[in-house]
Amino acid sequence: MKLQSVFTYLEQMSIPSIAAIHGASMGGGTELALACDYRMASDAPQTKIGLPEVLLGLIPGWGGTQRMPRLVGLEAGLDMILTGRTVDASKAKKMGLVDKVVPAEALNEKAMAWAMELAQSGKKRHFEQKNLKEKALAKVPGAAWVVCEIARKQVMQKTQGNYPAPLAAIRVIRKTYGGSLEKGLKVEADAFTKLMVTPESQNLIHVFYLNEKVKKDKGTEGKVTAKTIAHAGVVGAGVMGGGIAQLFAARNVRVRMKDIHWDAIAKGYAAAKKIFQKSVERRKLKPNELKNAMERIEGTVDFSGFEHLDLVIEAIVENLEVKKNLFKELGALVSPQTLLATNTSSLSVTALAEGTPHPERVVGMHFFNPVDKMPLVEVIAGNQTSPEAVASIVTFSKALGKTPIVVKDSPGFVVNRILGPYLNEAIHLLMEGVRPTEMDRIMEKFGMPMGPCALLDEVGLDVASKVSHVLYGAFGERMKGPEQMTQVVQEKRLGKKVGVGIYRYENGKRQESADLLTVFKPQARPSDLTDEVVMKRLVYLMINEGSRCVEEKLVRHVSDIDVGMIFGTGFAPFRGGLLKYADSIGAEAIVSDLDIFIRKYGERFKPSKLLQEYSVHRKTFYQAEDLGS
Ligand code: NAI
C-alpha cells in the first residue's frame, strides 16, 4: 500500500508526467507507467508492455487492476490482466495504452521535447471515457458486472477453477470498476495479499525460478564452449523432420533437408510452410519474412552439401539398424567436428553411435510433437557423448526458444518413461468401467491440459503401444501394457489421425463412441473406484516412475523432472511440477496409498526404493535437489 501511495502521489502531482518506455515493461514497470499522465514507447522489438502477475498466481498490486481498465477500457483491460499477455508498442498505441510510439534512438529526445511542451501548458491528463461503450459500461448499473461475469465463465472453462488469481482479479475489478481509486486500491491490496500466500502462487513462482535455472544452465558442470550452429542438416522430412526444419529456419538457421524421395521432401516443405503461414495469419510474421524463412530450407535426396554442416539431426524411421547405418554413412561424410544428433524417442544413443567415427559428437536431441508448439527438448548424453556436444545442443535448443533438460541415455528417457505407466493405467481404468470422458474430466480438473484418453488419441495408439513395448522390454512387468492396447491397434483404431481411437472424431470434434464397449467390454465401474482413486492411480504411477528416474540419477537435478513434465506434457504448473506435487502430499501418504493399490490392483503399484526411503525418513525430493552425476 505504501508503493500504491507513491504511485498515486505521482499521478496526483500538479506537474504532468511522461513514462518513456523502452524494453520490457512488466508488472510493476507497467503500473508505474500507468500512474503517469502520458506514455511514450520506443518502437524497438524488445519493447513489450504487460501485467503478467496472473502467471505467478498474483494480480497487479500497485494499481494495475484500477488504472489499466480505466485507460484501455474494461474488456481490453480484463484481457491484459487475466491472460498476462504482453503487447508491443504498435498494439499498445492502437489500444490506447501508450499515446505515442517513436523510433528507439529518438525516445529520450522526443520525450524531453514533449515534456518541455507540457511544461509550458501544464496539461494533466483527464480520464474521460473515450467511446460510448466505455461510458455506458461505467455508468449503466450492472453493465460492467455482465462483462465481468462473461470473463469469469471463460476463465472457469479454461482453468477448471484451478487458478485463483484471474478469478480474484475479476472480483476486484467487478467490485471497483467505475468507483473511486482510493477504495479500489484498498480492495486490490487486500486481494493481492491473500493470493501471495496461496500454494498456487508459490508453485507458479517455483516454476518461474525453474525456468530461470534452465536459462542459466549450460548442460554440463565443466568449462566447455558451445559450438555455434548456423547451418544444419535434417535427415527425414516426415512429421518431426518437417517440424524441425521449420523451427531451424524460423530461428535463422540454414537447413538442408534430406529424405529418400522427392515427394517426402515436398511434404516436409509443405508442412513447414503451413506453420509459417499460420504465423502470417496471426500477424506474427510478414509475408516477405515467410518467403525468406522458406528460402533457408533446401531439399535434397542425396548428401550433397553435408560436408560443411555444423549439425545433422536425423528424424527417420524408428529402427535401430536403419539409424545405425545412417550414422555410419554420415560419420564418413561430414567433418569430424559436425555434431550428429538423433530425434529418436526410444532407441539408445550409445547404440546408435556404435561404428561411427568420433562417437563423442553423437547426441540425442529429442523434440516433442508438434515441434513448433512443444517447448521441451530432452538432450541425451550417450556413454561416449562429450560435454562439448551436450553443451552445444543445450545452447542451441535455447537459441531455438526451447527449454532443454539433459537426460542420461536410458529407455524412454524421462518424459515418455513417466507417461508410459500413466497411459497404460488409462486403459486399465477403461476396462474397469471408467468412461473416457469421465477420466479425462478428472485429469483436466487435476490440471492436465488434456486427459489421458484424449492424449492417447493425439499421440496415436500405435505409437503409444510401440513405446509401451520398448518400456516393457526394458523395465519388465510394471510397464506391461494391457493387451487391449494391441487389440485396438490391430483394429486400426489408431486415434485422431484416422478418425477413431478411444474416441470417435467427426469434423475434428471428439465424441465418446458407443462401439468402444464392444472393443473393451468394460465391467461396471465399482463404487470404490471413486474419482479420487482414479486420479491417484494415474498420478501416483507417474510420481513412482519419476522417483525411479531420480534414484537412477537420469537427470542432474530433481527439478529437471518437473521441467520435463511441465514443458513436455503440460503437467499442471500450479502444482509446481510432478515431484513438487509429490512433496506437497508427502512420501508417507503416497506410499500408504500405493500399498493399498498393490493389494487391490496389482504389483505395478509397488513403491520405488526411494519413495519408501523418503516415506520412512520423511524426506522430500527437493531436499536433494542436486543429484550429482
Ligand atoms: P515419419 O514416418 O513421419 O517420417 C520419417 C521420414 O523419414 C519419412 O519421410 C521417410 O521417408 C524418411 N526416411 C526413412 N528412412 C530414411 C533414410 N534412411 N534416409 C532418409 N530419410 C528416411 O516419422 P516421424 O513421426 O517424423 O518420426 C521420426 C523420428 O522421430 C522417429 O525416430 C520417432 O521415434 C521420432 N519421434 C517422433 C515423434 C512423433 O510424435 N511422431 C515424437 C518424438 C520423436
PDB file of N, CA and C in Angstrom, residues 218-229 336-339 360-363 379 381 384-396:
ATOM      1  N   LYS A 218      24.179 -24.577 -18.413  1.00  0.00           N
ATOM      2  CA  LYS A 218      24.890 -24.822 -19.677  1.00  0.00           C
ATOM      3  C   LYS A 218      24.780 -26.280 -20.102  1.00  0.00           C
ATOM      4  N   GLY A 219      24.251 -27.107 -19.221  1.00  0.00           N
ATOM      5  CA  GLY A 219      24.069 -28.516 -19.565  1.00  0.00           C
ATOM      6  C   GLY A 219      25.174 -29.399 -19.032  1.00  0.00           C
ATOM      7  N   THR A 220      26.309 -28.785 -18.659  1.00  0.00           N
ATOM      8  CA  THR A 220      27.396 -29.568 -18.066  1.00  0.00           C
ATOM      9  C   THR A 220      28.022 -28.738 -16.950  1.00  0.00           C
ATOM     10  N   GLU A 221      28.725 -29.429 -16.059  1.00  0.00           N
ATOM     11  CA  GLU A 221      29.336 -28.710 -14.943  1.00  0.00           C
ATOM     12  C   GLU A 221      30.684 -28.107 -15.346  1.00  0.00           C
ATOM     13  N   GLY A 222      31.390 -28.797 -16.279  1.00  0.00           N
ATOM     14  CA  GLY A 222      32.742 -28.362 -16.654  1.00  0.00           C
ATOM     15  C   GLY A 222      32.737 -27.099 -17.511  1.00  0.00           C
ATOM     16  N   LYS A 223      33.937 -26.590 -17.757  1.00  0.00           N
ATOM     17  CA  LYS A 223      34.041 -25.389 -18.590  1.00  0.00           C
ATOM     18  C   LYS A 223      34.202 -25.823 -20.039  1.00  0.00           C
ATOM     19  N   VAL A 224      33.153 -25.755 -20.794  1.00  0.00           N
ATOM     20  CA  VAL A 224      33.267 -26.089 -22.214  1.00  0.00           C
ATOM     21  C   VAL A 224      32.603 -24.991 -23.025  1.00  0.00           C
ATOM     22  N   THR A 225      33.065 -24.874 -24.271  1.00  0.00           N
ATOM     23  CA  THR A 225      32.468 -23.845 -25.119  1.00  0.00           C
ATOM     24  C   THR A 225      31.489 -24.502 -26.082  1.00  0.00           C
ATOM     25  N   ALA A 226      30.315 -23.932 -26.133  1.00  0.00           N
ATOM     26  CA  ALA A 226      29.302 -24.472 -27.049  1.00  0.00           C
ATOM     27  C   ALA A 226      29.627 -24.045 -28.472  1.00  0.00           C
ATOM     28  N   LYS A 227      29.386 -24.960 -29.412  1.00  0.00           N
ATOM     29  CA  LYS A 227      29.640 -24.625 -30.819  1.00  0.00           C
ATOM     30  C   LYS A 227      28.494 -23.803 -31.381  1.00  0.00           C
ATOM     31  N   THR A 228      28.828 -22.935 -32.318  1.00  0.00           N
ATOM     32  CA  THR A 228      27.773 -22.162 -32.973  1.00  0.00           C
ATOM     33  C   THR A 228      27.169 -23.010 -34.082  1.00  0.00           C
ATOM     34  N   ILE A 229      25.852 -23.009 -34.157  1.00  0.00           N
ATOM     35  CA  ILE A 229      25.197 -23.782 -35.218  1.00  0.00           C
ATOM     36  C   ILE A 229      24.434 -22.831 -36.135  1.00  0.00           C
ATOM     37  N   PRO A 336      34.772 -34.104 -38.978  1.00  0.00           N
ATOM     38  CA  PRO A 336      34.788 -34.696 -37.624  1.00  0.00           C
ATOM     39  C   PRO A 336      34.181 -33.760 -36.580  1.00  0.00           C
ATOM     40  N   GLN A 337      34.078 -32.492 -36.900  1.00  0.00           N
ATOM     41  CA  GLN A 337      33.513 -31.540 -35.925  1.00  0.00           C
ATOM     42  C   GLN A 337      31.990 -31.460 -35.976  1.00  0.00           C
ATOM     43  N   THR A 338      31.409 -31.980 -37.062  1.00  0.00           N
ATOM     44  CA  THR A 338      29.952 -31.859 -37.188  1.00  0.00           C
ATOM     45  C   THR A 338      29.252 -32.655 -36.084  1.00  0.00           C
ATOM     46  N   LEU A 339      28.313 -32.005 -35.404  1.00  0.00           N
ATOM     47  CA  LEU A 339      27.561 -32.715 -34.365  1.00  0.00           C
ATOM     48  C   LEU A 339      26.525 -33.598 -35.042  1.00  0.00           C
ATOM     49  N   GLU A 360      31.916 -39.337 -29.846  1.00  0.00           N
ATOM     50  CA  GLU A 360      31.743 -38.312 -28.803  1.00  0.00           C
ATOM     51  C   GLU A 360      30.868 -37.150 -29.263  1.00  0.00           C
ATOM     52  N   ARG A 361      30.690 -37.013 -30.599  1.00  0.00           N
ATOM     53  CA  ARG A 361      29.840 -35.896 -31.047  1.00  0.00           C
ATOM     54  C   ARG A 361      28.409 -36.366 -31.375  1.00  0.00           C
ATOM     55  N   VAL A 362      28.102 -37.626 -31.026  1.00  0.00           N
ATOM     56  CA  VAL A 362      26.733 -38.125 -31.244  1.00  0.00           C
ATOM     57  C   VAL A 362      25.896 -37.866 -29.983  1.00  0.00           C
ATOM     58  N   VAL A 363      24.729 -37.268 -30.160  1.00  0.00           N
ATOM     59  CA  VAL A 363      23.951 -36.812 -29.015  1.00  0.00           C
ATOM     60  C   VAL A 363      22.459 -36.901 -29.350  1.00  0.00           C
ATOM     61  N   VAL A 379      17.844 -33.486 -24.026  1.00  0.00           N
ATOM     62  CA  VAL A 379      19.182 -33.618 -24.616  1.00  0.00           C
ATOM     63  C   VAL A 379      19.813 -34.851 -23.985  1.00  0.00           C
ATOM     64  N   ALA A 381      22.677 -37.611 -23.373  1.00  0.00           N
ATOM     65  CA  ALA A 381      24.106 -37.889 -23.427  1.00  0.00           C
ATOM     66  C   ALA A 381      24.307 -39.395 -23.434  1.00  0.00           C
ATOM     67  N   GLN A 384      29.391 -42.163 -24.604  1.00  0.00           N
ATOM     68  CA  GLN A 384      30.621 -41.547 -25.119  1.00  0.00           C
ATOM     69  C   GLN A 384      30.446 -40.080 -25.493  1.00  0.00           C
ATOM     70  N   THR A 385      29.237 -39.559 -25.353  1.00  0.00           N
ATOM     71  CA  THR A 385      28.987 -38.174 -25.784  1.00  0.00           C
ATOM     72  C   THR A 385      29.851 -37.200 -24.979  1.00  0.00           C
ATOM     73  N   SER A 386      30.480 -36.255 -25.678  1.00  0.00           N
ATOM     74  CA  SER A 386      31.362 -35.301 -24.991  1.00  0.00           C
ATOM     75  C   SER A 386      30.544 -34.200 -24.323  1.00  0.00           C
ATOM     76  N   PRO A 387      31.057 -33.620 -23.231  1.00  0.00           N
ATOM     77  CA  PRO A 387      30.383 -32.480 -22.602  1.00  0.00           C
ATOM     78  C   PRO A 387      30.181 -31.342 -23.597  1.00  0.00           C
ATOM     79  N   GLU A 388      31.114 -31.211 -24.535  1.00  0.00           N
ATOM     80  CA  GLU A 388      31.006 -30.133 -25.522  1.00  0.00           C
ATOM     81  C   GLU A 388      29.768 -30.323 -26.407  1.00  0.00           C
ATOM     82  N   ALA A 389      29.535 -31.600 -26.818  1.00  0.00           N
ATOM     83  CA  ALA A 389      28.361 -31.874 -27.666  1.00  0.00           C
ATOM     84  C   ALA A 389      27.085 -31.578 -26.890  1.00  0.00           C
ATOM     85  N   VAL A 390      27.058 -31.985 -25.612  1.00  0.00           N
ATOM     86  CA  VAL A 390      25.862 -31.736 -24.781  1.00  0.00           C
ATOM     87  C   VAL A 390      25.639 -30.226 -24.643  1.00  0.00           C
ATOM     88  N   ALA A 391      26.702 -29.514 -24.273  1.00  0.00           N
ATOM     89  CA  ALA A 391      26.576 -28.061 -24.064  1.00  0.00           C
ATOM     90  C   ALA A 391      26.130 -27.368 -25.349  1.00  0.00           C
ATOM     91  N   SER A 392      26.644 -27.852 -26.495  1.00  0.00           N
ATOM     92  CA  SER A 392      26.288 -27.214 -27.773  1.00  0.00           C
ATOM     93  C   SER A 392      24.806 -27.387 -28.061  1.00  0.00           C
ATOM     94  N   ILE A 393      24.274 -28.585 -27.811  1.00  0.00           N
ATOM     95  CA  ILE A 393      22.851 -28.829 -28.106  1.00  0.00           C
ATOM     96  C   ILE A 393      21.963 -28.094 -27.095  1.00  0.00           C
ATOM     97  N   VAL A 394      22.424 -28.012 -25.851  1.00  0.00           N
ATOM     98  CA  VAL A 394      21.652 -27.256 -24.843  1.00  0.00           C
ATOM     99  C   VAL A 394      21.571 -25.785 -25.262  1.00  0.00           C
ATOM    100  N   THR A 395      22.715 -25.217 -25.620  1.00  0.00           N
ATOM    101  CA  THR A 395      22.741 -23.796 -26.016  1.00  0.00           C
ATOM    102  C   THR A 395      21.912 -23.574 -27.271  1.00  0.00           C
ATOM    103  N   PHE A 396      22.053 -24.496 -28.225  1.00  0.00           N
ATOM    104  CA  PHE A 396      21.311 -24.377 -29.482  1.00  0.00           C
ATOM    105  C   PHE A 396      19.799 -24.471 -29.223  1.00  0.00           C
TER     106      PHE A 396
END
